[in-house]
Amino acid sequence: MTAQILVVDDVLANVKLLEAKLASEYYDVITAKDGFEAISKAKEHRPDLILLDVMMPGMDGFETCAKIKADVELSHIPIVMVTALSEKSDRLKGLDAGADDFITKPINDVALFARVKSLVRIKMLLDELRLRDKTSIEMGIKSEVGQTMITDVSGARVLLVDDDTVQGKQIVARLSESYNVEWVEEPDQAVAKACIGNFDVILISTLLSNADGLRLASQIKSNEAMRNVPLLVFVDEDDPRIMLKALEMGINDYMTVPVDKNEMLVRVRTQIRRKKYQETLKSQYQMSMSMAITDALTGLYNRHYLNTHLGNMVKQALKNGKYMALMIMDMDHFKSVNDTYGHDVGDMILKQLATLIIQQSRSSELAARFGGEEFVVLMPETDPQSALMAANRMRDVVQLTPFKINDKGDTIQKTISIGIASLHPDGDSAESLLKRADEALYEAKRAGRNRVTVNSVLAPKGW
Ligand SMILES: [Mg+2]
């Protein structure tokens, strides 16, 4: 994962120091000496992260941060404010300006890399979301940008594992302002609680009196159901060994005790946002997958999917020596619907027909829109007689169903013609099966429509 980081500081020595640290971890570094240069470099390079010094002449870090966050093209780039340790109020001011995180000078390497990694990960997820959003727009699908810019994470579920009663109370009070917090004081209940709680982030103290917090964290991490739940641990400032171990284990972030409550709010928010982005990404992926295989009008599978699936189904049936049948149906005189009532009504009719097809199909069968007013149903493990019965039932149902043509309750009658073909055990293929069903459909049309025709060529015994 190569990420580009923009380092902004008015003191050249600071820039050089950060540049060297980041380069040693293989980050690609660009630099700016003040706020103005930072904004122009951000526009030019679109970095993955900005490390922004607070105290700078001309335009300070807060103003620079606010300007970048106000720019639609740049607002998604994470900004880490670099503040002096003593200036706690700076942190809040930075957050007000829209900063995503902060680190304090003198810069601790572990802290720097933990935060940089975490934010770069979020940025990459966000880039992916933005890219998919772009594709969706190009495909004519409604933009999801409104949903991708997750800034409000209130109501998220937080679990705290801490046996320090005083600290626990304070943390719970503070987090409860924004989140649903559960607090476990008995470490041996922590893993069970974590498993069932559907949490968005879990905070664990490594200073428990009777348990190993890191071990708990590792047990939670290794549970499949909780792999994506971010973990944040509290560690002793004087024990850098634990910090390193925690980060090596894949803990997402850490804080030193006594826990600074404002800092905790930022870190918790960052972790929740990352989890939410991942979830959005996953659900968008599933949605785009389903869009790629679904017919937009009817919700049935599309022709592309049908072709792929038919090939697999035929192979499987031949391999296992099973029956398989295919029906292809076409609405009779559909053109007259479009000509008489318009295409909107035509679409309404097709949707109703698709609903009937789904209702009449078994769950093992696959229904697809083949094109225009043509539909195909693949019927695995279906012998020729059963296929014929199913086709006749389908034809009856369509004939008996009044099709709505408006909201006033006006209806028209429609019929369908169906061609069916059965898979032959010797040398048959998806293409020839489909072709034979199509020929049967043509026969049904020629013979006067509203009927089912069987393609008898290559039909198995008993047909
Ligand atoms: Mg400075």
CSV table of C-alpha atoms and ligand atoms in Angstrom, one decimal:
chain,number,residue,atom,x,y,z
A,1,MET,CA,0.0,0.0,0.0
A,2,THR,CA,1.8,3.1,-1.2
A,3,ALA,CA,0.3,6.3,0.0
A,4,GLN,CA,1.3,9.8,-0.7
A,5,ILE,CA,1.5,12.1,2.3
A,6,LEU,CA,1.7,15.9,2.2
A,7,VAL,CA,3.8,17.3,5.1
A,8,VAL,CA,3.2,20.9,6.0
A,9,ASP,CA,5.5,22.8,8.4
A,10,ASP,CA,7.1,26.2,8.4
A,11,VAL,CA,10.3,24.8,10.0
A,12,LEU,CA,12.4,23.1,7.4
A,13,ALA,CA,14.0,20.8,10.1
A,14,ASN,CA,10.6,19.5,11.1
A,15,VAL,CA,9.7,18.8,7.5
A,16,LYS,CA,12.9,16.9,6.9
A,17,LEU,CA,12.4,14.9,10.1
A,18,LEU,CA,8.9,13.8,9.2
A,19,GLU,CA,9.9,13.2,5.6
A,20,ALA,CA,12.6,10.8,6.7
A,21,LYS,CA,10.4,8.9,9.2
A,22,LEU,CA,7.6,8.5,6.6
A,23,ALA,CA,10.0,7.6,3.7
A,24,SER,CA,11.5,4.9,5.9
A,25,GLU,CA,8.1,3.3,6.0
A,26,TYR,CA,7.8,3.6,2.2
A,27,TYR,CA,5.4,6.4,2.1
A,28,ASP,CA,5.7,8.8,-0.8
A,29,VAL,CA,6.2,12.3,0.7
A,30,ILE,CA,5.6,15.8,-0.7
A,31,THR,CA,6.1,18.9,1.3
A,32,ALA,CA,4.8,22.5,1.8
A,33,LYS,CA,6.2,25.3,3.9
A,34,ASP,CA,3.0,27.2,4.6
A,35,GLY,CA,-0.8,27.0,4.3
A,36,PHE,CA,-1.0,28.6,0.9
A,37,GLU,CA,1.5,26.1,-0.6
A,38,ALA,CA,-0.3,23.3,1.2
A,39,ILE,CA,-3.6,24.1,-0.5
A,40,SER,CA,-2.1,24.4,-3.9
A,41,LYS,CA,-0.1,21.2,-3.5
A,42,ALA,CA,-3.2,19.4,-2.2
A,43,LYS,CA,-5.0,20.5,-5.4
A,44,GLU,CA,-2.2,19.5,-7.6
A,45,HIS,CA,-1.3,16.1,-6.1
A,46,ARG,CA,-4.5,15.0,-4.3
A,47,PRO,CA,-2.4,13.3,-1.5
A,48,ASP,CA,-3.8,10.4,0.7
A,49,LEU,CA,-3.1,12.3,3.9
A,50,ILE,CA,-2.0,15.7,5.1
A,51,LEU,CA,0.1,16.2,8.2
A,52,LEU,CA,-0.5,19.8,9.1
A,53,ASP,CA,1.5,21.9,11.5
A,54,VAL,CA,-0.6,24.3,13.6
A,55,MET,CA,1.7,27.2,14.2
A,56,MET,CA,2.6,28.7,10.9
A,57,PRO,CA,3.0,32.4,9.9
A,58,GLY,CA,0.5,33.9,7.5
A,59,MET,CA,-2.2,31.3,7.5
A,60,ASP,CA,-2.1,29.0,10.5
A,61,GLY,CA,-3.0,25.3,10.5
A,62,PHE,CA,-6.6,25.8,11.6
A,63,GLU,CA,-7.4,28.1,8.8
A,64,THR,CA,-5.6,25.9,6.3
A,65,CYS,CA,-7.5,22.9,7.5
A,66,ALA,CA,-10.9,24.7,7.3
A,67,LYS,CA,-10.1,25.9,3.7
A,68,ILE,CA,-9.2,22.4,2.6
A,69,LYS,CA,-12.2,20.8,4.3
A,70,ALA,CA,-14.5,23.4,2.6
A,71,ASP,CA,-13.2,22.4,-0.8
A,72,VAL,CA,-15.5,19.7,-2.3
A,73,GLU,CA,-12.6,18.3,-4.3
A,74,LEU,CA,-10.3,18.0,-1.3
A,75,SER,CA,-12.6,17.6,1.7
A,76,HIS,CA,-12.3,13.8,1.7
A,77,ILE,CA,-8.5,13.9,2.3
A,78,PRO,CA,-7.8,13.2,5.9
A,79,ILE,CA,-5.9,15.8,7.9
A,80,VAL,CA,-3.7,15.2,11.0
A,81,MET,CA,-3.0,18.3,12.9
A,82,VAL,CA,0.5,18.4,14.5
A,83,THR,CA,0.2,20.2,17.8
A,84,ALA,CA,2.4,21.1,20.7
A,85,LEU,CA,1.8,18.7,23.6
A,86,SER,CA,0.8,21.4,26.1
A,87,GLU,CA,-1.9,22.9,23.9
A,88,LYS,CA,-4.9,20.8,24.6
A,89,SER,CA,-7.3,23.5,23.4
A,90,ASP,CA,-5.5,23.3,20.0
A,91,ARG,CA,-6.9,19.8,19.6
A,92,LEU,CA,-10.5,20.9,20.0
A,93,LYS,CA,-9.9,23.9,17.8
A,94,GLY,CA,-8.4,21.5,15.2
A,95,LEU,CA,-11.4,19.3,15.4
A,96,ASP,CA,-13.7,22.3,14.9
A,97,ALA,CA,-11.7,23.1,11.8
A,98,GLY,CA,-12.5,19.6,10.5
A,99,ALA,CA,-9.3,17.8,11.3
A,100,ASP,CA,-9.5,14.0,11.4
A,101,ASP,CA,-6.9,13.4,14.0
A,102,PHE,CA,-3.9,15.0,15.7
A,103,ILE,CA,-0.5,14.0,17.0
A,104,THR,CA,1.6,15.9,19.4
A,105,LYS,CA,5.1,17.2,19.2
A,106,PRO,CA,7.7,15.8,19.9
A,107,ILE,CA,6.4,13.1,17.5
A,108,ASN,CA,6.4,9.6,18.8
A,109,ASP,CA,7.0,7.1,15.9
A,110,VAL,CA,4.5,4.5,17.1
A,111,ALA,CA,1.8,7.1,17.4
A,112,LEU,CA,2.6,8.6,14.0
A,113,PHE,CA,2.5,5.3,12.1
A,114,ALA,CA,-0.6,4.0,14.0
A,115,ARG,CA,-2.5,7.1,13.0
A,116,VAL,CA,-1.2,7.5,9.5
A,117,LYS,CA,-2.0,3.8,8.7
A,118,SER,CA,-5.5,4.1,10.1
A,119,LEU,CA,-6.4,7.2,8.2
A,120,VAL,CA,-4.7,6.1,5.0
A,121,ARG,CA,-6.9,2.9,5.2
A,122,ILE,CA,-10.0,5.1,5.5
A,123,LYS,CA,-8.9,7.2,2.6
A,124,MET,CA,-8.4,4.2,0.4
A,125,LEU,CA,-11.9,2.9,1.2
A,126,LEU,CA,-13.3,6.3,0.5
A,127,ASP,CA,-11.5,6.5,-2.8
A,128,GLU,CA,-13.0,3.2,-3.8
A,129,LEU,CA,-16.5,4.4,-2.8
A,130,ARG,CA,-16.0,7.5,-4.8
A,131,LEU,CA,-14.8,5.5,-7.8
A,132,ARG,CA,-17.8,3.2,-7.6
A,133,ASP,CA,-20.1,6.2,-7.3
A,134,LYS,CA,-18.6,7.6,-10.5
A,135,THR,CA,-19.2,4.3,-12.3
A,136,SER,CA,-22.8,4.3,-11.0
A,137,ILE,CA,-23.4,7.8,-12.3
A,138,GLU,CA,-21.9,6.8,-15.7
A,139,MET,CA,-24.2,3.8,-15.8
A,140,GLY,CA,-27.1,6.1,-15.1
A,141,ILE,CA,-27.7,4.8,-11.6
A,142,LYS,CA,-28.5,7.3,-8.9
A,143,SER,CA,-25.6,8.7,-7.0
A,144,GLU,CA,-24.8,7.4,-3.6
A,145,VAL,CA,-22.4,10.2,-2.6
A,146,GLY,CA,-24.8,11.4,0.1
A,147,GLN,CA,-24.4,8.1,1.8
A,148,THR,CA,-20.7,7.7,1.3
A,149,MET,CA,-19.7,10.9,3.2
A,150,ILE,CA,-20.3,9.3,6.6
A,151,THR,CA,-19.7,12.0,9.2
A,152,ASP,CA,-22.5,11.3,11.5
A,153,VAL,CA,-21.7,8.2,13.5
A,154,SER,CA,-23.9,9.0,16.5
A,155,GLY,CA,-25.8,6.0,17.9
A,156,ALA,CA,-22.9,3.6,17.1
A,157,ARG,CA,-22.4,0.8,19.6
A,158,VAL,CA,-19.3,0.9,21.8
A,159,LEU,CA,-18.1,-1.8,24.2
A,160,LEU,CA,-15.7,-0.8,27.0
A,161,VAL,CA,-13.7,-3.4,28.9
A,162,ASP,CA,-12.1,-1.8,31.9
A,163,ASP,CA,-12.0,-2.8,35.6
A,164,ASP,CA,-10.9,0.7,36.7
A,165,THR,CA,-14.2,2.0,38.1
A,166,VAL,CA,-13.3,5.6,38.3
A,167,GLN,CA,-11.9,5.8,34.8
A,168,GLY,CA,-14.7,3.6,33.4
A,169,LYS,CA,-17.4,5.8,34.7
A,170,GLN,CA,-15.8,8.9,33.2
A,171,ILE,CA,-15.3,7.2,29.8
A,172,VAL,CA,-18.9,5.9,29.7
A,173,ALA,CA,-20.3,9.3,30.6
A,174,ARG,CA,-18.3,11.0,27.9
A,175,LEU,CA,-19.0,8.4,25.2
A,176,SER,CA,-22.7,8.2,26.1
A,177,GLU,CA,-23.1,11.7,24.8
A,178,SER,CA,-22.8,10.3,21.3
A,179,TYR,CA,-22.9,6.6,21.4
A,180,ASN,CA,-24.7,3.5,22.8
A,181,VAL,CA,-22.1,2.3,25.4
A,182,GLU,CA,-21.9,-1.0,27.2
A,183,TRP,CA,-19.3,-1.4,30.0
A,184,VAL,CA,-17.9,-4.7,31.1
A,185,GLU,CA,-16.0,-4.6,34.4
A,186,GLU,CA,-15.4,-8.4,34.6
A,187,PRO,CA,-12.9,-9.2,31.9
A,188,ASP,CA,-14.0,-12.9,31.7
A,189,GLN,CA,-17.3,-11.8,30.3
A,190,ALA,CA,-15.8,-9.5,27.7
A,191,VAL,CA,-15.4,-12.0,24.8
A,192,ALA,CA,-18.9,-13.4,25.2
A,193,LYS,CA,-20.3,-9.9,25.4
A,194,ALA,CA,-18.4,-8.8,22.4
A,195,CYS,CA,-19.7,-11.8,20.4
A,196,ILE,CA,-23.3,-11.0,20.8
A,197,GLY,CA,-23.3,-7.2,21.0
A,198,ASN,CA,-22.8,-6.2,17.4
A,199,PHE,CA,-20.4,-3.4,18.4
A,200,ASP,CA,-18.9,-0.8,16.1
A,201,VAL,CA,-15.8,-0.4,18.2
A,202,ILE,CA,-14.3,-2.1,21.3
A,203,LEU,CA,-12.1,-0.3,23.9
A,204,ILE,CA,-10.0,-2.6,26.1
A,205,SER,CA,-7.7,-1.6,28.9
A,206,THR,CA,-4.4,-3.5,29.0
A,207,LEU,CA,-4.0,-2.5,32.7
A,208,LEU,CA,-6.6,-4.9,34.0
A,209,SER,CA,-5.8,-6.2,37.5
A,210,ASN,CA,-6.7,-9.8,36.9
A,211,ALA,CA,-6.6,-10.4,33.2
A,212,ASP,CA,-4.4,-9.8,30.1
A,213,GLY,CA,-6.1,-7.2,28.0
A,214,LEU,CA,-4.1,-8.0,24.9
A,215,ARG,CA,-5.0,-11.6,25.2
A,216,LEU,CA,-8.7,-10.6,25.3
A,217,ALA,CA,-8.1,-8.4,22.3
A,218,SER,CA,-6.5,-11.3,20.5
A,219,GLN,CA,-9.4,-13.6,21.3
A,220,ILE,CA,-11.9,-11.1,20.0
A,221,LYS,CA,-9.8,-10.5,16.8
A,222,SER,CA,-9.6,-14.1,16.0
A,223,ASN,CA,-13.4,-14.6,16.1
A,224,GLU,CA,-14.7,-14.6,12.6
A,225,ALA,CA,-17.8,-12.6,13.4
A,226,MET,CA,-15.7,-9.8,14.9
A,227,ARG,CA,-12.8,-9.6,12.5
A,228,ASN,CA,-14.0,-6.2,11.2
A,229,VAL,CA,-14.7,-4.7,14.6
A,230,PRO,CA,-12.0,-2.1,15.3
A,231,LEU,CA,-10.2,-2.5,18.6
A,232,LEU,CA,-8.6,0.4,20.6
A,233,VAL,CA,-6.5,-0.4,23.6
A,234,PHE,CA,-5.5,1.7,26.6
A,235,VAL,CA,-1.8,1.3,27.4
A,236,ASP,CA,0.7,2.5,30.0
A,237,GLU,CA,2.7,5.4,28.6
A,238,ASP,CA,5.9,3.9,30.1
A,239,ASP,CA,5.4,0.6,28.4
A,240,PRO,CA,6.1,1.1,24.7
A,241,ARG,CA,6.6,-2.7,24.4
A,242,ILE,CA,2.8,-3.2,24.9
A,243,MET,CA,2.0,-0.5,22.3
A,244,LEU,CA,4.2,-2.2,19.7
A,245,LYS,CA,2.8,-5.6,20.5
A,246,ALA,CA,-0.7,-4.3,20.3
A,247,LEU,CA,-0.1,-2.7,16.9
A,248,GLU,CA,1.6,-5.8,15.6
A,249,MET,CA,-1.4,-7.8,16.6
A,250,GLY,CA,-3.5,-5.7,14.4
A,251,ILE,CA,-5.1,-3.6,17.1
A,252,ASN,CA,-6.4,-0.5,15.3
A,253,ASP,CA,-5.4,2.2,17.6
A,254,TYR,CA,-4.2,2.8,21.2
A,255,MET,CA,-4.3,5.6,23.8
A,256,THR,CA,-2.1,6.1,26.8
A,257,VAL,CA,-3.6,6.4,30.3
A,258,PRO,CA,-4.8,8.5,31.9
A,259,VAL,CA,-7.1,8.7,29.0
A,260,ASP,CA,-7.7,12.2,27.5
A,261,LYS,CA,-11.4,12.2,27.0
A,262,ASN,CA,-11.4,14.6,24.0
A,263,GLU,CA,-8.7,12.6,22.3
A,264,MET,CA,-10.7,9.4,23.0
A,265,LEU,CA,-13.7,10.9,21.2
A,266,VAL,CA,-11.7,11.6,18.1
A,267,ARG,CA,-10.1,8.2,18.0
A,268,VAL,CA,-13.3,6.3,18.6
A,269,ARG,CA,-15.0,8.4,15.9
A,270,THR,CA,-12.2,7.6,13.5
A,271,GLN,CA,-12.5,3.9,14.1
A,272,ILE,CA,-16.3,3.9,13.8
A,273,ARG,CA,-16.1,5.8,10.5
A,274,ARG,CA,-13.7,3.3,9.1
A,275,LYS,CA,-16.0,0.4,10.0
A,276,LYS,CA,-19.0,2.2,8.5
A,277,TYR,CA,-17.1,2.9,5.3
A,278,GLN,CA,-16.2,-0.8,5.0
A,279,GLU,CA,-19.8,-1.8,5.5
A,280,THR,CA,-21.0,0.7,2.9
A,281,LEU,CA,-18.4,-0.5,0.5
A,282,LYS,CA,-19.5,-4.1,1.0
A,283,SER,CA,-23.2,-3.4,0.6
A,284,GLN,CA,-22.5,-1.3,-2.5
A,285,TYR,CA,-20.5,-4.1,-3.9
A,286,GLN,CA,-23.3,-6.5,-3.4
A,287,MET,CA,-25.7,-4.0,-4.9
A,288,SER,CA,-23.6,-3.5,-8.0
A,289,MET,CA,-23.2,-7.2,-8.3
A,290,SER,CA,-27.0,-7.7,-8.2
A,291,MET,CA,-27.4,-4.8,-10.7
A,292,ALA,CA,-25.0,-6.4,-13.1
A,293,ILE,CA,-27.1,-9.6,-13.2
A,294,THR,CA,-30.6,-8.3,-12.9
A,295,ASP,CA,-33.0,-6.9,-15.4
A,296,ALA,CA,-33.8,-3.4,-14.3
A,297,LEU,CA,-37.5,-3.4,-15.3
A,298,THR,CA,-38.6,-6.8,-14.0
A,299,GLY,CA,-36.1,-7.6,-11.3
A,300,LEU,CA,-35.6,-11.1,-12.9
A,301,TYR,CA,-32.1,-12.2,-14.0
A,302,ASN,CA,-30.9,-10.7,-17.2
A,303,ARG,CA,-29.8,-12.4,-20.4
A,304,HIS,CA,-26.2,-12.2,-19.6
A,305,TYR,CA,-26.7,-14.0,-16.3
A,306,LEU,CA,-29.0,-16.6,-17.9
A,307,ASN,CA,-26.4,-17.5,-20.5
A,308,THR,CA,-23.7,-18.1,-17.9
A,309,HIS,CA,-26.0,-20.0,-15.6
A,310,LEU,CA,-27.6,-22.1,-18.4
A,311,GLY,CA,-24.1,-23.3,-19.3
A,312,ASN,CA,-23.3,-24.4,-15.8
A,313,MET,CA,-26.7,-26.0,-15.3
A,314,VAL,CA,-26.4,-28.0,-18.5
A,315,LYS,CA,-22.9,-29.2,-17.6
A,316,GLN,CA,-24.1,-30.3,-14.1
A,317,ALA,CA,-27.2,-32.1,-15.5
A,318,LEU,CA,-25.2,-34.0,-18.1
A,319,LYS,CA,-22.5,-34.9,-15.5
A,320,ASN,CA,-25.0,-36.2,-13.0
A,321,GLY,CA,-27.3,-37.8,-15.6
A,322,LYS,CA,-30.3,-35.7,-14.5
A,323,TYR,CA,-33.3,-34.3,-16.4
A,324,MET,CA,-33.4,-30.7,-17.3
A,325,ALA,CA,-35.9,-28.7,-19.2
A,326,LEU,CA,-36.1,-25.1,-20.5
A,327,MET,CA,-39.1,-23.0,-21.4
A,328,ILE,CA,-39.1,-19.9,-23.4
A,329,MET,CA,-42.2,-17.8,-23.5
A,330,ASP,CA,-43.3,-14.7,-25.4
A,331,MET,CA,-46.3,-12.5,-24.8
A,332,ASP,CA,-48.7,-12.7,-27.7
A,333,HIS,CA,-49.4,-9.5,-29.7
A,334,PHE,CA,-47.3,-7.5,-27.2
A,335,LYS,CA,-46.6,-4.8,-29.8
A,336,SER,CA,-50.3,-3.9,-29.9
A,337,VAL,CA,-50.1,-3.0,-26.2
A,338,ASN,CA,-47.3,-0.6,-26.8
A,339,ASP,CA,-49.1,0.8,-29.9
A,340,THR,CA,-52.4,1.2,-28.1
A,341,TYR,CA,-51.5,2.2,-24.6
A,342,GLY,CA,-47.9,3.4,-24.9
A,343,HIS,CA,-44.6,2.0,-23.6
A,344,ASP,CA,-45.3,2.8,-19.9
A,345,VAL,CA,-48.3,0.5,-20.0
A,346,GLY,CA,-46.2,-2.0,-21.9
A,347,ASP,CA,-43.7,-1.9,-19.0
A,348,MET,CA,-46.4,-2.4,-16.5
A,349,ILE,CA,-47.7,-5.5,-18.3
A,350,LEU,CA,-44.2,-7.0,-18.5
A,351,LYS,CA,-43.6,-6.4,-14.7
A,352,GLN,CA,-46.9,-8.2,-14.0
A,353,LEU,CA,-46.0,-11.0,-16.2
A,354,ALA,CA,-42.6,-11.3,-14.5
A,355,THR,CA,-44.4,-11.5,-11.1
A,356,LEU,CA,-46.6,-14.3,-12.4
A,357,ILE,CA,-43.6,-16.2,-13.7
A,358,ILE,CA,-41.9,-15.9,-10.3
A,359,GLN,CA,-45.0,-17.0,-8.5
A,360,GLN,CA,-45.3,-20.1,-10.8
A,361,SER,CA,-41.7,-21.1,-10.6
A,362,ARG,CA,-40.2,-23.4,-8.0
A,363,SER,CA,-37.3,-22.0,-6.0
A,364,SER,CA,-34.8,-24.3,-7.8
A,365,GLU,CA,-35.9,-22.9,-11.2
A,366,LEU,CA,-34.3,-19.8,-12.6
A,367,ALA,CA,-36.4,-17.2,-14.4
A,368,ALA,CA,-34.8,-14.6,-16.6
A,369,ARG,CA,-35.9,-11.9,-19.0
A,370,PHE,CA,-34.5,-12.9,-22.3
A,371,GLY,CA,-35.2,-9.7,-24.1
A,372,GLY,CA,-38.2,-7.5,-25.0
A,373,GLU,CA,-41.3,-9.6,-24.1
A,374,GLU,CA,-39.5,-12.9,-24.0
A,375,PHE,CA,-38.8,-14.8,-20.8
A,376,VAL,CA,-36.9,-18.0,-20.1
A,377,VAL,CA,-37.3,-20.4,-17.2
A,378,LEU,CA,-34.6,-23.0,-16.5
A,379,MET,CA,-36.0,-26.1,-14.8
A,380,PRO,CA,-33.3,-28.4,-13.3
A,381,GLU,CA,-34.3,-32.0,-12.4
A,382,THR,CA,-37.5,-31.7,-14.3
A,383,ASP,CA,-38.7,-34.5,-16.6
A,384,PRO,CA,-40.4,-33.8,-19.9
A,385,GLN,CA,-44.0,-34.4,-18.5
A,386,SER,CA,-43.5,-32.2,-15.6
A,387,ALA,CA,-42.1,-29.5,-17.8
A,388,LEU,CA,-45.1,-29.7,-20.1
A,389,MET,CA,-47.5,-29.5,-17.1
A,390,ALA,CA,-45.6,-26.5,-15.7
A,391,ALA,CA,-45.8,-24.7,-19.1
A,392,ASN,CA,-49.5,-25.4,-19.5
A,393,ARG,CA,-50.1,-24.1,-16.0
A,394,MET,CA,-48.1,-21.0,-16.8
A,395,ARG,CA,-50.1,-20.4,-19.9
A,396,ASP,CA,-53.4,-20.9,-18.1
A,397,VAL,CA,-52.5,-18.6,-15.3
A,398,VAL,CA,-51.5,-15.8,-17.7
A,399,GLN,CA,-54.7,-16.3,-19.7
A,400,LEU,CA,-56.8,-16.0,-16.5
A,401,THR,CA,-55.0,-13.1,-15.0
A,402,PRO,CA,-56.4,-9.6,-15.7
A,403,PHE,CA,-53.4,-7.3,-16.4
A,404,LYS,CA,-53.7,-3.8,-14.9
A,405,ILE,CA,-53.1,-0.9,-17.4
A,406,ASN,CA,-53.7,2.0,-15.0
A,407,ASP,CA,-54.3,2.8,-11.3
A,408,LYS,CA,-58.1,3.1,-11.9
A,409,GLY,CA,-58.5,-0.7,-12.1
A,410,ASP,CA,-58.8,-1.0,-15.9
A,411,THR,CA,-57.4,-4.3,-17.1
A,412,ILE,CA,-56.8,-6.2,-20.3
A,413,GLN,CA,-56.4,-9.9,-21.1
A,414,LYS,CA,-53.1,-11.2,-22.5
A,415,THR,CA,-51.8,-14.6,-23.5
A,416,ILE,CA,-48.4,-16.2,-24.0
A,417,SER,CA,-47.0,-18.8,-26.2
A,418,ILE,CA,-44.4,-21.2,-24.8
A,419,GLY,CA,-41.8,-23.4,-26.4
A,420,ILE,CA,-40.1,-26.1,-24.3
A,421,ALA,CA,-37.2,-28.4,-24.9
A,422,SER,CA,-35.6,-31.1,-22.7
A,423,LEU,CA,-31.9,-31.8,-22.3
A,424,HIS,CA,-30.8,-34.9,-24.2
A,425,PRO,CA,-28.3,-37.0,-22.4
A,426,ASP,CA,-26.1,-37.5,-25.4
A,427,GLY,CA,-24.1,-34.6,-26.9
A,428,ASP,CA,-26.6,-31.9,-26.0
A,429,SER,CA,-25.4,-28.3,-25.1
A,430,ALA,CA,-26.8,-25.1,-23.7
A,431,GLU,CA,-26.9,-23.5,-27.2
A,432,SER,CA,-28.8,-26.4,-28.8
A,433,LEU,CA,-31.2,-26.7,-25.9
A,434,LEU,CA,-32.0,-23.0,-26.1
A,435,LYS,CA,-32.2,-23.2,-29.9
A,436,ARG,CA,-34.7,-26.1,-29.8
A,437,ALA,CA,-36.9,-24.3,-27.3
A,438,ASP,CA,-36.9,-21.3,-29.5
A,439,GLU,CA,-37.9,-23.3,-32.5
A,440,ALA,CA,-40.8,-24.8,-30.4
A,441,LEU,CA,-41.8,-21.3,-29.5
A,442,TYR,CA,-41.8,-20.3,-33.2
A,443,GLU,CA,-44.1,-23.4,-33.8
A,444,ALA,CA,-46.5,-22.3,-31.1
A,445,LYS,CA,-46.7,-18.8,-32.6
A,446,ARG,CA,-47.2,-20.2,-36.1
A,447,ALA,CA,-49.9,-22.6,-34.9
A,448,GLY,CA,-52.1,-19.7,-33.6
A,449,ARG,CA,-50.5,-18.6,-30.3
A,450,ASN,CA,-51.7,-19.1,-26.7
A,451,ARG,CA,-50.3,-22.6,-26.7
A,452,VAL,CA,-47.4,-24.7,-25.6
A,453,THR,CA,-45.3,-26.5,-28.1
A,454,VAL,CA,-42.7,-29.2,-27.3
A,455,ASN,CA,-39.6,-29.6,-29.4
A,456,SER,CA,-39.5,-33.3,-30.0
A,457,VAL,CA,-36.2,-33.4,-31.7
A,458,LEU,CA,-33.7,-35.1,-29.5
A,459,ALA,CA,-36.4,-35.5,-26.8
A,460,PRO,CA,-35.6,-38.2,-24.3
A,461,LYS,CA,-37.7,-41.4,-24.0
A,462,GLY,CA,-41.2,-41.0,-22.7
A,463,TRP,CA,-41.7,-37.6,-24.2
B,1,MG,MG,5.2,25.7,13.0
